[in-house]
Coordinates of C-alpha atoms and ligand atoms in Angstrom, one line a residue:
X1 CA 51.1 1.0 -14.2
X2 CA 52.9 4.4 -13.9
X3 CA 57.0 3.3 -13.8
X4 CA 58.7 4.4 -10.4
X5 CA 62.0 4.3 -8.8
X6 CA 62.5 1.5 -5.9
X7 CA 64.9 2.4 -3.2
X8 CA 65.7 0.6 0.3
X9 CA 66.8 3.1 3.0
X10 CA 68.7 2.1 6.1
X11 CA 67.9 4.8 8.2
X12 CA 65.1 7.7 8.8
X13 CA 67.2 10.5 7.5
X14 CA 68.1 8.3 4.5
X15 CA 64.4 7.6 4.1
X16 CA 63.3 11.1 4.2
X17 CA 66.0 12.4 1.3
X18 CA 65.0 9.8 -1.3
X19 CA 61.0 10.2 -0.7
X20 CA 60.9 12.9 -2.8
X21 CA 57.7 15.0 -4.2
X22 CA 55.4 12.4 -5.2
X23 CA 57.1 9.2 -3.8
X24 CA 55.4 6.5 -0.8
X25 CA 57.1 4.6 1.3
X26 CA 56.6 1.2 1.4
X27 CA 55.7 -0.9 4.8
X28 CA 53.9 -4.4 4.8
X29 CA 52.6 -2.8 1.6
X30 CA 49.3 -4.8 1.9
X31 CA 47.6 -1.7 1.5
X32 CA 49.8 0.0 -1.1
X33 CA 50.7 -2.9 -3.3
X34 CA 46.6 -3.1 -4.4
X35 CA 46.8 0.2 -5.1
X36 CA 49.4 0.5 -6.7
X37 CA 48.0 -2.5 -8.9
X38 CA 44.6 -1.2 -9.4
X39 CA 45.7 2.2 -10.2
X40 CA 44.0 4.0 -7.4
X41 CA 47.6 5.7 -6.6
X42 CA 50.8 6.2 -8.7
X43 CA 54.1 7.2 -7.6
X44 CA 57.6 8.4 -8.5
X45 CA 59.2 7.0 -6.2
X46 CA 58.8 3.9 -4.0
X47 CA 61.0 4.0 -0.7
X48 CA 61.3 0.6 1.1
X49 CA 61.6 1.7 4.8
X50 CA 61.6 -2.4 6.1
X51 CA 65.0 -2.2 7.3
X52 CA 64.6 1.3 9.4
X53 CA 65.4 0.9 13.4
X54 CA 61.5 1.1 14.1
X55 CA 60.7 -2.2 15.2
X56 CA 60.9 -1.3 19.4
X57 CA 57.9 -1.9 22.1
X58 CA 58.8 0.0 25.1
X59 CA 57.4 0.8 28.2
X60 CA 57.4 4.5 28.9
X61 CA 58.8 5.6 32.4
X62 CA 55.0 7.4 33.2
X63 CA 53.7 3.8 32.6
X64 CA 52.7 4.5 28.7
X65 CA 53.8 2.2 26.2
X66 CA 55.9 3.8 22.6
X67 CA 55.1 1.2 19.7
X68 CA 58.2 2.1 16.8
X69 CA 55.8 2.3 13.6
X70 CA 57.6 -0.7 11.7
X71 CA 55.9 -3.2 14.7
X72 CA 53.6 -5.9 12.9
X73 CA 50.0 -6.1 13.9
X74 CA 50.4 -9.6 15.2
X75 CA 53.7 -8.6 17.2
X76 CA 51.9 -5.7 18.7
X77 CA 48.7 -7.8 19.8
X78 CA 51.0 -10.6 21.3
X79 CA 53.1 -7.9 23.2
X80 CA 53.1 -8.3 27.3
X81 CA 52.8 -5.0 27.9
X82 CA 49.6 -4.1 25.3
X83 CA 47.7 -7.6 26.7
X84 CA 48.0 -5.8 30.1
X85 CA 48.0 -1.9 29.8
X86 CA 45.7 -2.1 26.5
X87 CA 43.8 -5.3 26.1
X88 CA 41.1 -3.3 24.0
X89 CA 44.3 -2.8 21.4
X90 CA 45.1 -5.9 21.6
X91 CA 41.3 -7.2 20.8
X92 CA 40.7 -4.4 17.7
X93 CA 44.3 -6.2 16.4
X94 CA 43.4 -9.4 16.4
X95 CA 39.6 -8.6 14.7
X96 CA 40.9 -7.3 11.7
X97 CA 42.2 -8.7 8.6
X98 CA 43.7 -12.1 8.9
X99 CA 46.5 -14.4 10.5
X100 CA 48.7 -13.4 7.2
X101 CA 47.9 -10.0 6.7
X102 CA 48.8 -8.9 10.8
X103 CA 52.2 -10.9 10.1
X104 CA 52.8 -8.3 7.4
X105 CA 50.9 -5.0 8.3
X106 CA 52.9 -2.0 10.3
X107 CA 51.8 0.1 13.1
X108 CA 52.3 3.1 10.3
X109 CA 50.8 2.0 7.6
X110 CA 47.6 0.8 9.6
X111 CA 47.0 4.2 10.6
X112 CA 47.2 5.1 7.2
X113 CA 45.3 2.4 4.9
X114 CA 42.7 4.0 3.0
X115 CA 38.8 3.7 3.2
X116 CA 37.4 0.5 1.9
X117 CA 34.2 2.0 0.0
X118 CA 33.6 0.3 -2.9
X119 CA 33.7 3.4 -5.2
X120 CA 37.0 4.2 -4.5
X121 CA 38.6 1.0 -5.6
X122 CA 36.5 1.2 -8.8
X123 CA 38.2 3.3 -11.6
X124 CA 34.7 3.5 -13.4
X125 CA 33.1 5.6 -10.9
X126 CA 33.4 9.5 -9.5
X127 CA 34.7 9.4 -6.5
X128 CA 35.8 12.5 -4.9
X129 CA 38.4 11.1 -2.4
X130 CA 40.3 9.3 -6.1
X131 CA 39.9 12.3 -8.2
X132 CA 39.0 15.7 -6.4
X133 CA 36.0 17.5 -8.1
X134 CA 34.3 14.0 -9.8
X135 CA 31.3 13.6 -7.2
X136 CA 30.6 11.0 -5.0
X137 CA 29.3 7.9 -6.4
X138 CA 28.0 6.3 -2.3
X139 CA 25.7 9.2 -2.1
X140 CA 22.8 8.0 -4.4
X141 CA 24.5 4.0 -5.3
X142 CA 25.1 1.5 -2.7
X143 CA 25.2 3.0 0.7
X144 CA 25.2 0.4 3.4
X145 CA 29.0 0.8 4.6
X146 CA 28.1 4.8 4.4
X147 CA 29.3 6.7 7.6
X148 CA 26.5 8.2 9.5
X149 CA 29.0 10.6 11.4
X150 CA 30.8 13.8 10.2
X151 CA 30.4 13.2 6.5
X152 CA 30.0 15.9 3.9
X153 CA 28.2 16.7 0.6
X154 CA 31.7 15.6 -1.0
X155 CA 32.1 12.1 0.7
X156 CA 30.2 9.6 2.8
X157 CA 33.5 7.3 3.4
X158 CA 34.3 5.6 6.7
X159 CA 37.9 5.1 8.4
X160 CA 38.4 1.1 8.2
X161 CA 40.6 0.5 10.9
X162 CA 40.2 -1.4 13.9
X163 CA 43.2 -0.2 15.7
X164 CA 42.4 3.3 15.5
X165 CA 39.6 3.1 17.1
X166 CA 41.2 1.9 20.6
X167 CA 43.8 4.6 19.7
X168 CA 40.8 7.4 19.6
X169 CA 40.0 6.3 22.6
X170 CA 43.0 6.8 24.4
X171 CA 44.5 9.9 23.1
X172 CA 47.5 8.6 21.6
X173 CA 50.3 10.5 19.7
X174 CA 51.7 10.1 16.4
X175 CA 55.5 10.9 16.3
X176 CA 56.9 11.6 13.2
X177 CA 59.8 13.1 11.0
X178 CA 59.7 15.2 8.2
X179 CA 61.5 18.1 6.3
X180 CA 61.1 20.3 9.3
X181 CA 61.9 18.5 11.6
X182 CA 59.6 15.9 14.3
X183 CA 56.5 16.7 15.5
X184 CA 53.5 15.1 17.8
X185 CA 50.1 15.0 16.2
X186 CA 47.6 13.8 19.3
X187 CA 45.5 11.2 17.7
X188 CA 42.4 13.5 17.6
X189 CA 44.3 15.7 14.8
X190 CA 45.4 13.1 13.0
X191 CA 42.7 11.9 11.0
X192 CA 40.2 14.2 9.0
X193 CA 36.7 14.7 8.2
X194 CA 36.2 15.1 4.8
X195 CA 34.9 18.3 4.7
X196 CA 35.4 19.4 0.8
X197 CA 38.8 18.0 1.2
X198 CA 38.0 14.1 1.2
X199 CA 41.4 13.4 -0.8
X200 CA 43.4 14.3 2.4
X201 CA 42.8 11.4 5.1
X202 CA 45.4 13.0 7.3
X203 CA 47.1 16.0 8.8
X204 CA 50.3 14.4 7.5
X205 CA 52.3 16.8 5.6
X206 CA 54.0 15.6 2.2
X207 CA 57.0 13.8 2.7
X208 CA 56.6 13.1 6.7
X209 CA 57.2 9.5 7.9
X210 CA 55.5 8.0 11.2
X211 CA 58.4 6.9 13.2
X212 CA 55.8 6.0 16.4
X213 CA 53.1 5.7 18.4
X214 CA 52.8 6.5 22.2
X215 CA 50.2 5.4 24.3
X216 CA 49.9 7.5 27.7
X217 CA 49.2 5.7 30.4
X218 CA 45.4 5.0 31.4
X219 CA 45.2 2.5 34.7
X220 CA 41.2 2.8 33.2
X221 CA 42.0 0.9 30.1
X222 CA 43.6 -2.4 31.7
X223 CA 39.3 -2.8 32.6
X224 CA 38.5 -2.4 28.7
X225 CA 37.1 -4.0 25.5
X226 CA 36.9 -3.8 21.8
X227 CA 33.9 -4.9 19.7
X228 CA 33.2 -5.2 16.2
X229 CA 30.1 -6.3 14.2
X230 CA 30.6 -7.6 11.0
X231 CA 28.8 -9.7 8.3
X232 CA 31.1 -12.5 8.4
X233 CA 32.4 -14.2 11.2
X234 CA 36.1 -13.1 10.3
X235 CA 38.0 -11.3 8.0
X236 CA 35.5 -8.5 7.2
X237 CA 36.0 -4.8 8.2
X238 CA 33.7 -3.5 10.8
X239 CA 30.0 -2.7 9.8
X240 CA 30.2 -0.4 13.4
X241 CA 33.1 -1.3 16.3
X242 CA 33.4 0.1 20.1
X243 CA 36.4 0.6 21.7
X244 CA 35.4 1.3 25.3
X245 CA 37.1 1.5 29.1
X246 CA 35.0 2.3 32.1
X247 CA 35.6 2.4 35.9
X248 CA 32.3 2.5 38.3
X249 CA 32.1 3.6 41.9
X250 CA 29.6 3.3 43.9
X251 CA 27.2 2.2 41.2
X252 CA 28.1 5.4 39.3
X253 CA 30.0 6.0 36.4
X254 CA 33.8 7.2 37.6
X255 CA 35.9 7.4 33.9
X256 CA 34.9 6.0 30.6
X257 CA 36.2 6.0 27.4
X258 CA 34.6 5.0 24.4
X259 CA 35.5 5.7 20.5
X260 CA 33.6 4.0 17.3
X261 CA 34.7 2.8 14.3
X262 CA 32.7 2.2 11.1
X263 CA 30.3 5.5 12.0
X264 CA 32.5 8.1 10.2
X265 CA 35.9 9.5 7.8
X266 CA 37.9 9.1 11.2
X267 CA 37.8 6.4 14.2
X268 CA 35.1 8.8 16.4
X269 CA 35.6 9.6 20.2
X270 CA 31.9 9.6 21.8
X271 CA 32.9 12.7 23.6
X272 CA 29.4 14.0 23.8
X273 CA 28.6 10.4 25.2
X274 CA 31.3 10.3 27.7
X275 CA 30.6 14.0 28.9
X276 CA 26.9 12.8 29.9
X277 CA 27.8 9.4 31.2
X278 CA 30.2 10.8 34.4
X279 CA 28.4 10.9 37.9
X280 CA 25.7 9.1 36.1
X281 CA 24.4 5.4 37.4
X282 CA 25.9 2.5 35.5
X283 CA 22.1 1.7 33.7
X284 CA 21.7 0.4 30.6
X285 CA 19.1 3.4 30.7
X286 CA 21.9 6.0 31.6
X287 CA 24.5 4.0 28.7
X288 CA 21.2 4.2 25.9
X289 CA 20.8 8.5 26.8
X290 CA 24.4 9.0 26.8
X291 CA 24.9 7.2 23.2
X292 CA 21.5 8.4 22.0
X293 CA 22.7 12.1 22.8
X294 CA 26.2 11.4 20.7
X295 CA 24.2 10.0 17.9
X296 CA 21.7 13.2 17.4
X297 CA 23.3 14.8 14.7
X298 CA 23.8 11.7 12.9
X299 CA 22.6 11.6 9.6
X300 CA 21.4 7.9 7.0
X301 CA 20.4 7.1 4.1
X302 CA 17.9 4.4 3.4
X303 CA 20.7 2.2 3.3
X304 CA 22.9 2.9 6.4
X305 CA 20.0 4.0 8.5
X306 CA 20.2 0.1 10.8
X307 CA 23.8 1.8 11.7
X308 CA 22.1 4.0 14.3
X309 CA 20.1 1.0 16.7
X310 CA 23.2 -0.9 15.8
X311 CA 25.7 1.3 17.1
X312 CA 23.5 2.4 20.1
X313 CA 23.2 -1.5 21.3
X314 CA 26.8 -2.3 20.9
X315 CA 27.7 0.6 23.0
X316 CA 24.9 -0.3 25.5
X317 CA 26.3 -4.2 25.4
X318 CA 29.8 -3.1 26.0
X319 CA 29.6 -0.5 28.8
X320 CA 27.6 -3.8 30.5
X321 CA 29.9 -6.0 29.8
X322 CA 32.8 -3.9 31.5
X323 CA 30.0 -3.1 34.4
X324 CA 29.5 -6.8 35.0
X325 CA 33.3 -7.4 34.9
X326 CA 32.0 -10.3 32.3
X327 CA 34.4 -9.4 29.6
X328 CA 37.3 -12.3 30.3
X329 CA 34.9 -14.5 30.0
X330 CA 33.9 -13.5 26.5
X331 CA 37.3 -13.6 25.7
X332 CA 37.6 -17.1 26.9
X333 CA 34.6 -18.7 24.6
X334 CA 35.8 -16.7 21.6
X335 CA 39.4 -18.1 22.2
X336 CA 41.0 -15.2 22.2
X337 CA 40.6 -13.7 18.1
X338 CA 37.7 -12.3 16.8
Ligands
FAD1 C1 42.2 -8.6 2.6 C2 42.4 -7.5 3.7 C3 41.6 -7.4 4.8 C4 41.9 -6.5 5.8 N1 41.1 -6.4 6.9 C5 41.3 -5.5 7.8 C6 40.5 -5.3 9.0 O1 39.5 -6.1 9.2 N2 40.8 -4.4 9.9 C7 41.8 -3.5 9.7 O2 42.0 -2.6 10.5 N3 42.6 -3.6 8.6 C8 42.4 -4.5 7.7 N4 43.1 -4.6 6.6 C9 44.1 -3.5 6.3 C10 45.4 -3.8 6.8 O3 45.4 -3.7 8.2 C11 46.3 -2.6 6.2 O4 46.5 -3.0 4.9 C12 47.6 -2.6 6.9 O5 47.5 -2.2 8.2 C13 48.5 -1.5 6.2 O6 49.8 -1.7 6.8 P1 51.0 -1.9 5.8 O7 52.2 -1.8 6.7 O8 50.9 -3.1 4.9 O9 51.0 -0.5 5.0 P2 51.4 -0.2 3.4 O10 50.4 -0.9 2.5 O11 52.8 -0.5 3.3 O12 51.2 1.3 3.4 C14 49.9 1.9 3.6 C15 50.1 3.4 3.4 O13 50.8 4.0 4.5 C16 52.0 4.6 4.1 N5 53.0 4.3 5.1 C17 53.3 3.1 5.7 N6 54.1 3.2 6.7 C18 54.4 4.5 6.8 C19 55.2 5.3 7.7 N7 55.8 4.7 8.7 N8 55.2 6.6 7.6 C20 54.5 7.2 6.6 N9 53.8 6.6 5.7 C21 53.7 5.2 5.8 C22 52.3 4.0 2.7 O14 53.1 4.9 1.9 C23 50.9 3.8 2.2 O15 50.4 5.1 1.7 C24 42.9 -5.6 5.6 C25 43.8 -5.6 4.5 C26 43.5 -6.6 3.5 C27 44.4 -6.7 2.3
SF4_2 S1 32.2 8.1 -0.2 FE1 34.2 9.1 -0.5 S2 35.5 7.4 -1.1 FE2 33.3 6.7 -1.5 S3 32.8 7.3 -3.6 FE3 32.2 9.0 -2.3 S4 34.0 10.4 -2.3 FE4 34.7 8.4 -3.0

């Protein structure tokens, strides 16, 4: 391992002085730490920002919710205010990694863990997104976790988080400081596709530090619902995942929302889906056209091909589930944690 400076900063401006040019800061560093061990990063500089004044759940006067970006998974699930005003964040919290790992994960750095395919972790292989300009071992090896969404000649990866995909859906902002100053990303132009770029995850510029997260408020998403399919019962990342809201009147679709995860390089709003689902009825015929016509430019492999059908009939099961109003009840037999 490459040898690196460790300092603990107190406060954000103390943070963003020691970071440096090619330093990380350090959260729950369950993501880091691996790759720090395996090699797949190295750094100057590691900058502990535990202690930073970033820990805050607040209600926002507009009826929004700001999340500091030091808040643990688990805190962030458990909090009043998400359960109510989010309980599809809540859900996509609770689905992901385990009991252990949410006690120690951030807000921040689940926004920023890195793809999960297995090329990247494995120093033998090209892998664009590692080392710029190697290839892409996924697109002719193993290619079952490949995204079907958005991808590029230079990388077939998907985004593994679960909370970003509720996020997607509800056009959330990242706040965050840097050398010139704070800025907003909106959540949309946070994460990237790969493009011929697949080393950059993130518009994040070098040195910046997410100090939050704001949710605007969305009366639609206290009716919403996060699921994700996966090969093992629990902790396993999502093979595909919907984050979804939806209000009907009248037997026709008023407001939805929905965003996938496991289909592409970022969490993916189903815009195209949501466009052709309002003023629609609330059919499972109207839900398959409006998920078959976000899926047409989608493009499989022989491996990742069962992605499409799968996709297609967990948005279908969801937007029927909220219909039906049946979705506590599903949270009741599956106590709670996916
Ligand atoms: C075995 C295992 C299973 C998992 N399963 C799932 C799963 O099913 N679903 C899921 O969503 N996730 C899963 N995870 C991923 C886990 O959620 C992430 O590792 C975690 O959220 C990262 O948060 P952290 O605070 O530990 O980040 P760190 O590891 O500390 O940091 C990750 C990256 O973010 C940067 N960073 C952190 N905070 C900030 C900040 N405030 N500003 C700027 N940069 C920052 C760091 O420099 C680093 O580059 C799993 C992880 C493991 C180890
Ligand atoms: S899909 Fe992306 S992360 Fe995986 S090997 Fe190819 S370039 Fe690397």
């Amino acid at each position: 391992m490459k040898p690196f400076t460790f300092e603990r900063a107190q406060t954000v401006p103390e943070a963003l002085s020691l970071i440096g040019a090619d330093g990380a800061f350090l959260a729950g560093g369950t993501n880091l730490v691996d790759h720090l061990r395996l090699g797949i990063r190295e750094v100057d500089a590691l900058v502990d920002i535990r202690r930073l004044d970033l820990t805050e759940i607040t209600g926002t006067e507009t009826g929004g919710v700001r999340i500091g970006a030091l808040v643990r998974n688990s805190d962030l699930a458990a909090h009043p205010l998400i359960r109510q005003r989010f309980p599809f964040v809540a859900e996509a919290l609770l689905s992901g990694a385990s009991g252990q790992i949410r006690n120690m994960a951030t807000t921040g750095g689940n926004l920023l863990q890195r793809t999960r395919c297995v090329y990247f972790q494995d120093l033998t292989t090209p892998c664009n997104k590692r080392e710029p300009g190697s290839g892409c071992a996924a697109l002719e090896g193993f290619g079952r976790y490949n995204a079907v969404l958005g991808t590029s000649e230079a990388c077939v990866a998907v985004h593994p988080s679960d909370l970003c995909v509720p996020l997607a859906a509800l056009d959330a902002e990242v706040l965050v400081e840097g050398p010139s100053g704070p800025r907003r990303i909106p959540f949309a132009a946070f994460h990237r596709l790969p493009g011929d770029q697949p080393q950059l995850d993130t518009t994040l510029r070098p040195g910046e530090l997410i100090v939050a997260l704001e949710l605007p408020p969305l009366p639609l998403a206290q009716r919403s619902t996060y699921r994700k399919v996966r090969e093992r019962a629990s902790y396993a990342f999502a093979l595909v995942s919907v984050a979804a809201a939806l209000r009907v009147e009248g037997g026709r679709v008023a407001d939805v929302r929905i965003a996938l995860g496991g289909a592409a390089h970022r969490p993916w709003r189903a815009a195209v889906a949501e466009a052709a689902l309002i003023g629609q009825p609330d059919t499972a015929d109207a839900f398959t056209a409006a998920i078959t016509a976000e899926l047409a430019p989608a493009r499989t492999g022989p491996h990742n091909a069962y992605k499409l059908p799968l996709i297609r009939n967990t948005v279908v099961a969801v937007l029927e589930e909220l219909r039906n109003g049946t979705t506590a009840r599903r949270r009741a037999e599956q106590g709670g944690e996916g």
